[in-house]
PDB file of C-alpha atoms and ligand atoms in Angstrom:
ATOM      1  CA  MET J   4       0.000   0.000   0.000  1.00 87.00           C
ATOM      2  CA  LYS J   5       1.211   3.499  -0.803  1.00 93.00           C
ATOM      3  CA  LYS J   6       2.361   5.467   2.203  1.00 96.00           C
ATOM      4  CA  VAL J   7       0.693   8.854   2.062  1.00 98.00           C
ATOM      5  CA  ALA J   8       1.184  11.732   4.487  1.00 98.00           C
ATOM      6  CA  VAL J   9      -0.534  15.084   4.790  1.00 98.00           C
ATOM      7  CA  TYR J  10       1.606  18.152   5.480  1.00 98.00           C
ATOM      8  CA  PRO J  11      -0.772  20.901   6.611  1.00 98.00           C
ATOM      9  CA  GLY J  12      -0.050  24.562   7.150  1.00 97.00           C
ATOM     10  CA  SER J  13      -0.842  28.067   6.124  1.00 96.00           C
ATOM     11  CA  PHE J  14       2.148  28.380   3.758  1.00 98.00           C
ATOM     12  CA  ASP J  15       1.746  32.158   3.568  1.00 97.00           C
ATOM     13  CA  PRO J  16       4.043  31.852   1.630  1.00 98.00           C
ATOM     14  CA  ILE J  17       6.028  28.613   1.288  1.00 98.00           C
ATOM     15  CA  THR J  18       9.665  28.898   2.438  1.00 98.00           C
ATOM     16  CA  TYR J  19      12.830  26.810   2.204  1.00 98.00           C
ATOM     17  CA  GLY J  20      11.978  25.601   5.719  1.00 98.00           C
ATOM     18  CA  HIS J  21       8.773  24.004   4.402  1.00 98.00           C
ATOM     19  CA  LEU J  22      10.542  22.665   1.316  1.00 98.00           C
ATOM     20  CA  ASP J  23      13.165  21.024   3.490  1.00 98.00           C
ATOM     21  CA  ILE J  24      10.472  19.185   5.468  1.00 98.00           C
ATOM     22  CA  ILE J  25       8.775  18.064   2.229  1.00 98.00           C
ATOM     23  CA  LYS J  26      12.044  16.818   0.726  1.00 97.00           C
ATOM     24  CA  ARG J  27      12.913  14.871   3.851  1.00 98.00           C
ATOM     25  CA  GLY J  28       9.349  13.610   4.145  1.00 98.00           C
ATOM     26  CA  LEU J  29       9.640  12.112   0.663  1.00 98.00           C
ATOM     27  CA  THR J  30      12.403   9.836   1.910  1.00 98.00           C
ATOM     28  CA  ILE J  31       9.859   8.290   4.301  1.00 97.00           C
ATOM     29  CA  PHE J  32       6.570   8.504   2.358  1.00 98.00           C
ATOM     30  CA  ASP J  33       5.606   7.632  -1.213  1.00 98.00           C
ATOM     31  CA  GLU J  34       3.374  10.660  -1.513  1.00 98.00           C
ATOM     32  CA  ILE J  35       2.919  13.919   0.373  1.00 98.00           C
ATOM     33  CA  ILE J  36      -0.212  16.013   0.184  1.00 98.00           C
ATOM     34  CA  VAL J  37       0.623  19.624   1.008  1.00 98.00           C
ATOM     35  CA  ALA J  38      -2.647  20.899   2.476  1.00 98.00           C
ATOM     36  CA  VAL J  39      -3.175  24.633   2.624  1.00 98.00           C
ATOM     37  CA  ALA J  40      -5.555  25.657   5.377  1.00 96.00           C
ATOM     38  CA  ARG J  41      -8.382  27.873   4.201  1.00 94.00           C
ATOM     39  CA  ASN J  42      -9.343  30.815   6.400  1.00 74.00           C
ATOM     40  CA  SER J  43      -7.083  29.752   9.252  1.00 60.00           C
ATOM     41  CA  GLN J  44      -5.468  33.179   9.217  1.00 64.00           C
ATOM     42  CA  LYS J  45      -7.758  36.049   8.491  1.00 72.00           C
ATOM     43  CA  ASN J  46      -4.862  38.421   7.975  1.00 87.00           C
ATOM     44  CA  ALA J  47      -3.006  36.281   5.434  1.00 95.00           C
ATOM     45  CA  LEU J  48      -0.912  38.137   2.884  1.00 97.00           C
ATOM     46  CA  PHE J  49      -1.658  35.728   0.028  1.00 97.00           C
ATOM     47  CA  SER J  50      -5.078  34.314  -0.822  1.00 95.00           C
ATOM     48  CA  THR J  51      -5.495  30.559  -0.547  1.00 96.00           C
ATOM     49  CA  GLU J  52      -5.342  30.277  -4.337  1.00 96.00           C
ATOM     50  CA  GLU J  53      -2.155  32.331  -4.515  1.00 97.00           C
ATOM     51  CA  ARG J  54      -0.544  30.175  -1.858  1.00 98.00           C
ATOM     52  CA  VAL J  55      -1.513  27.010  -3.713  1.00 98.00           C
ATOM     53  CA  ASP J  56      -0.201  28.384  -7.016  1.00 98.00           C
ATOM     54  CA  LEU J  57       3.134  29.289  -5.451  1.00 98.00           C
ATOM     55  CA  ILE J  58       3.539  25.793  -4.002  1.00 98.00           C
ATOM     56  CA  LEU J  59       2.647  24.249  -7.370  1.00 98.00           C
ATOM     57  CA  GLU J  60       5.198  26.444  -9.120  1.00 98.00           C
ATOM     58  CA  VAL J  61       7.928  25.577  -6.661  1.00 98.00           C
ATOM     59  CA  MET J  62       7.057  21.852  -6.647  1.00 96.00           C
ATOM     60  CA  LYS J  63       6.685  21.400 -10.385  1.00 93.00           C
ATOM     61  CA  GLY J  64       8.281  18.205 -11.629  1.00 90.00           C
ATOM     62  CA  GLU J  65       7.870  16.494  -8.264  1.00 96.00           C
ATOM     63  CA  GLU J  66       5.217  13.915  -9.044  1.00 97.00           C
ATOM     64  CA  ARG J  67       5.003  12.571  -5.530  1.00 98.00           C
ATOM     65  CA  VAL J  68       3.779  15.876  -4.118  1.00 98.00           C
ATOM     66  CA  THR J  69       0.212  17.058  -4.546  1.00 98.00           C
ATOM     67  CA  VAL J  70      -1.245  20.335  -3.339  1.00 98.00           C
ATOM     68  CA  ASP J  71      -4.721  20.736  -1.928  1.00 98.00           C
ATOM     69  CA  THR J  72      -6.711  22.974   0.408  1.00 98.00           C
ATOM     70  CA  PHE J  73      -8.835  22.077   3.385  1.00 97.00           C
ATOM     71  CA  SER J  74     -11.168  23.672   5.856  1.00 96.00           C
ATOM     72  CA  GLY J  75     -12.731  22.264   8.975  1.00 93.00           C
ATOM     73  CA  LEU J  76     -11.104  19.647  11.145  1.00 93.00           C
ATOM     74  CA  LEU J  77      -7.706  18.489   9.925  1.00 95.00           C
ATOM     75  CA  ILE J  78      -8.258  14.890  10.978  1.00 95.00           C
ATOM     76  CA  ASP J  79     -11.484  14.746   8.962  1.00 95.00           C
ATOM     77  CA  TYR J  80      -9.592  15.998   5.951  1.00 97.00           C
ATOM     78  CA  VAL J  81      -6.779  13.490   6.490  1.00 96.00           C
ATOM     79  CA  ALA J  82      -9.277  10.640   6.744  1.00 95.00           C
ATOM     80  CA  SER J  83     -11.057  11.843   3.602  1.00 96.00           C
ATOM     81  CA  ARG J  84      -7.773  11.550   1.735  1.00 96.00           C
ATOM     82  CA  ARG J  85      -7.303   8.039   3.134  1.00 95.00           C
ATOM     83  CA  ALA J  86      -4.032   9.071   4.771  1.00 96.00           C
ATOM     84  CA  HIS J  87      -2.947   8.092   8.265  1.00 94.00           C
ATOM     85  CA  VAL J  88      -0.077  10.419   8.972  1.00 97.00           C
ATOM     86  CA  ILE J  89       0.216  14.163   9.542  1.00 97.00           C
ATOM     87  CA  ILE J  90       3.687  15.675   9.158  1.00 98.00           C
ATOM     88  CA  ARG J  91       4.611  18.710  11.219  1.00 97.00           C
ATOM     89  CA  GLY J  92       7.891  20.556  11.542  1.00 96.00           C
ATOM     90  CA  LEU J  93       9.396  21.520  14.879  1.00 96.00           C
ATOM     91  CA  ARG J  94      11.663  24.495  15.265  1.00 94.00           C
ATOM     92  CA  ALA J  95      12.210  26.131  18.607  1.00 81.00           C
ATOM     93  CA  ILE J  96      10.750  25.020  21.906  1.00 81.00           C
ATOM     94  CA  SER J  97       8.041  27.565  21.181  1.00 79.00           C
ATOM     95  CA  ASP J  98       6.575  25.259  18.498  1.00 89.00           C
ATOM     96  CA  PHE J  99       6.459  22.365  20.905  1.00 91.00           C
ATOM     97  CA  GLU J 100       3.757  23.435  23.349  1.00 91.00           C
ATOM     98  CA  TYR J 101       1.256  24.282  20.636  1.00 90.00           C
ATOM     99  CA  GLU J 102       2.048  21.285  18.469  1.00 92.00           C
ATOM    100  CA  PHE J 103       1.884  18.906  21.407  1.00 92.00           C
ATOM    101  CA  GLN J 104      -1.572  20.161  22.337  1.00 92.00           C
ATOM    102  CA  ILE J 105      -2.910  19.803  18.784  1.00 92.00           C
ATOM    103  CA  ALA J 106      -1.329  16.374  18.310  1.00 93.00           C
ATOM    104  CA  GLN J 107      -2.837  15.140  21.581  1.00 92.00           C
ATOM    105  CA  MET J 108      -6.236  16.425  20.579  1.00 92.00           C
ATOM    106  CA  ASN J 109      -5.979  14.907  17.124  1.00 90.00           C
ATOM    107  CA  SER J 110      -4.947  11.520  18.463  1.00 88.00           C
ATOM    108  CA  THR J 111      -7.849  11.602  20.916  1.00 90.00           C
ATOM    109  CA  ILE J 112     -10.520  12.355  18.347  1.00 89.00           C
ATOM    110  CA  GLY J 113      -8.895  10.653  15.361  1.00 81.00           C
ATOM    111  CA  ARG J 114      -7.410   7.524  16.838  1.00 78.00           C
ATOM    112  CA  GLU J 115      -6.054   5.986  13.697  1.00 89.00           C
ATOM    113  CA  ILE J 116      -4.152   9.105  12.658  1.00 93.00           C
ATOM    114  CA  GLU J 117      -0.541   9.590  13.702  1.00 94.00           C
ATOM    115  CA  THR J 118       1.396  12.868  13.826  1.00 95.00           C
ATOM    116  CA  LEU J 119       5.028  12.696  12.785  1.00 97.00           C
ATOM    117  CA  PHE J 120       7.295  15.540  13.879  1.00 96.00           C
ATOM    118  CA  MET J 121      10.391  16.365  11.924  1.00 96.00           C
ATOM    119  CA  MET J 122      13.078  18.508  13.501  1.00 95.00           C
ATOM    120  CA  THR J 123      13.997  21.568  11.546  1.00 93.00           C
ATOM    121  CA  SER J 124      17.336  21.512   9.759  1.00 94.00           C
ATOM    122  CA  LEU J 125      19.961  23.607  11.498  1.00 92.00           C
ATOM    123  CA  GLN J 126      20.012  26.344   8.865  1.00 93.00           C
ATOM    124  CA  TYR J 127      16.221  26.809   8.971  1.00 95.00           C
ATOM    125  CA  GLY J 128      15.682  26.764  12.705  1.00 94.00           C
ATOM    126  CA  TYR J 129      14.736  30.425  12.812  1.00 93.00           C
ATOM    127  CA  LEU J 130      12.840  30.556   9.527  1.00 96.00           C
ATOM    128  CA  SER J 131       9.093  31.216   9.339  1.00 97.00           C
ATOM    129  CA  SER J 132       6.743  32.749   6.777  1.00 97.00           C
ATOM    130  CA  SER J 133       6.117  35.619   9.197  1.00 96.00           C
ATOM    131  CA  ILE J 134       9.765  36.556   9.529  1.00 97.00           C
ATOM    132  CA  VAL J 135      10.272  36.373   5.757  1.00 98.00           C
ATOM    133  CA  LYS J 136       7.312  38.713   5.229  1.00 98.00           C
ATOM    134  CA  GLU J 137       8.671  41.117   7.781  1.00 98.00           C
ATOM    135  CA  VAL J 138      12.162  41.170   6.298  1.00 98.00           C
ATOM    136  CA  CYS J 139      10.820  41.514   2.757  1.00 98.00           C
ATOM    137  CA  SER J 140       8.442  44.323   3.681  1.00 97.00           C
ATOM    138  CA  LEU J 141      11.445  46.210   5.035  1.00 97.00           C
ATOM    139  CA  ASN J 142      13.267  45.580   1.762  1.00 95.00           C
ATOM    140  CA  GLY J 143      15.704  43.080   3.275  1.00 97.00           C
ATOM    141  CA  ASP J 144      17.386  40.270   1.354  1.00 97.00           C
ATOM    142  CA  ILE J 145      15.296  37.068   1.411  1.00 98.00           C
ATOM    143  CA  ASP J 146      17.217  34.999  -1.170  1.00 98.00           C
ATOM    144  CA  ARG J 147      18.276  32.441   1.388  1.00 97.00           C
ATOM    145  CA  PHE J 148      14.756  31.948   2.749  1.00 98.00           C
ATOM    146  CA  VAL J 149      12.457  31.483  -0.246  1.00 98.00           C
ATOM    147  CA  PRO J 150      12.721  30.307  -3.884  1.00 98.00           C
ATOM    148  CA  PRO J 151      12.926  33.023  -6.595  1.00 98.00           C
ATOM    149  CA  GLU J 152       9.241  32.637  -7.605  1.00 98.00           C
ATOM    150  CA  VAL J 153       8.158  33.296  -4.026  1.00 98.00           C
ATOM    151  CA  LYS J 154      10.526  36.222  -3.670  1.00 98.00           C
ATOM    152  CA  LEU J 155       9.031  37.815  -6.764  1.00 98.00           C
ATOM    153  CA  ALA J 156       5.474  37.308  -5.513  1.00 98.00           C
ATOM    154  CA  LEU J 157       6.397  38.844  -2.154  1.00 98.00           C
ATOM    155  CA  LYS J 158       8.059  41.849  -3.753  1.00 98.00           C
ATOM    156  CA  ARG J 159       4.971  42.409  -5.884  1.00 97.00           C
ATOM    157  CA  LYS J 160       2.706  42.261  -2.841  1.00 97.00           C
ATOM    158  CA  TYR J 161       4.764  44.887  -1.097  1.00 97.00           C
ATOM    159  CA  GLY J 162       5.019  47.026  -4.201  1.00 95.00           C
ATOM    160  CA  LEU J 163       8.787  46.659  -4.308  1.00 93.00           C
ATOM    161  CA  THR J 164       9.197  45.836  -7.983  1.00 83.00           C
TER     162      THR J 164
HETATM  163  N1  LIG G 167      11.883  26.460   9.105  1.00 60.84           N
HETATM  164  C1  LIG G 167      11.102  25.425   9.384  1.00 60.84           C
HETATM  165  N2  LIG G 167      11.644  24.261   9.821  1.00 60.84           N
HETATM  166  C2  LIG G 167      10.830  23.228  10.141  1.00 60.84           C
HETATM  167  N3  LIG G 167       9.495  23.228  10.070  1.00 60.84           N
HETATM  168  C3  LIG G 167       8.917  24.356   9.639  1.00 60.84           C
HETATM  169  C4  LIG G 167       9.679  25.497   9.285  1.00 60.84           C
HETATM  170  N4  LIG G 167       8.818  26.476   8.910  1.00 60.84           N
HETATM  171  C5  LIG G 167       7.578  25.955   9.045  1.00 60.84           C
HETATM  172  N5  LIG G 167       7.630  24.691   9.479  1.00 60.84           N
HETATM  173  C6  LIG G 167       6.513  23.801   9.764  1.00 60.84           C
HETATM  174  O1  LIG G 167       5.636  23.776   8.668  1.00 60.84           O
HETATM  175  C7  LIG G 167       4.301  23.595   9.096  1.00 60.84           C
HETATM  176  C8  LIG G 167       3.420  24.671   8.516  1.00 60.84           C
HETATM  177  O2  LIG G 167       3.797  25.878   9.103  1.00 60.84           O
HETATM  178  P1  LIG G 167       3.189  27.292   8.795  1.00 60.84           P
HETATM  179  O3  LIG G 167       2.427  27.265   7.534  1.00 60.84           O
HETATM  180  O4  LIG G 167       2.569  27.826  10.024  1.00 60.84           O
HETATM  181  O5  LIG G 167       4.550  28.102   8.499  1.00 60.84           O
HETATM  182  P2  LIG G 167       5.307  29.128   9.391  1.00 60.84           P
HETATM  183  O6  LIG G 167       6.619  29.349   8.732  1.00 60.84           O
HETATM  184  O7  LIG G 167       5.302  28.706  10.816  1.00 60.84           O
HETATM  185  O8  LIG G 167       4.403  30.401   9.149  1.00 60.84           O
HETATM  186  P3  LIG G 167       3.829  31.479  10.187  1.00 60.84           P
HETATM  187  O9  LIG G 167       4.971  32.375  10.501  1.00 60.84           O
HETATM  188  O10 LIG G 167       2.748  32.131   9.401  1.00 60.84           O
HETATM  189  O11 LIG G 167       3.313  30.706  11.368  1.00 60.84           O
HETATM  190  C9  LIG G 167       4.371  23.586  10.622  1.00 60.84           C
HETATM  191  O12 LIG G 167       4.420  22.242  11.053  1.00 60.84           O
HETATM  192  C10 LIG G 167       5.669  24.291  10.910  1.00 60.84           C
HETATM  193  O13 LIG G 167       6.205  23.911  12.147  1.00 60.84           O
HETATM  194 MG1  LIG G 168       3.540  28.704  12.036  1.00 60.84          MG
END
């Protein structure tokens, strides 16, 4: 049976930190569904469709990755895709408390679904979509944090091109 995992998030926008988790996840799973949460963040910079398009652009050629959106309970979505594993990334200790709470809740209400945590790679330990947006909005260099397509989209959003 194909091993499928769901990697959920807001991806507003996708960064090299996310891409690193996906790449490493593909060494464990046959297929990864990158699931963009709809309306999880009301103050998102990119619309859900824009976020999906950026992921598709960055992931093109990678047949084992699919991109989708979801709303409502994550475990319901995961079950609907016939997957059993949720992948999450862990950076600082600050991620842990929140992630632990969600994972506990998910395993209580969705017993057959497992959450797999992957430690951030050393060079991405401080990287988040929020920090990239902040740096970009202040006209800082974001080459090391996001792929060129994402950089361009960010610059456009902030009227910097
Ligand atoms: N640099 C990174 N290293 C490891 N995991 C990461 C990294 N950035 C994000 N993730 C993980 O990716 C998943 C989706 O995260 P999310 O979409 O919230 O991105 P984010 O970078 O945390 O954005 P935001 O700043 O908006 O919270 C989460 O499990 C998160 O922990
Ligand atoms: Mg986050």
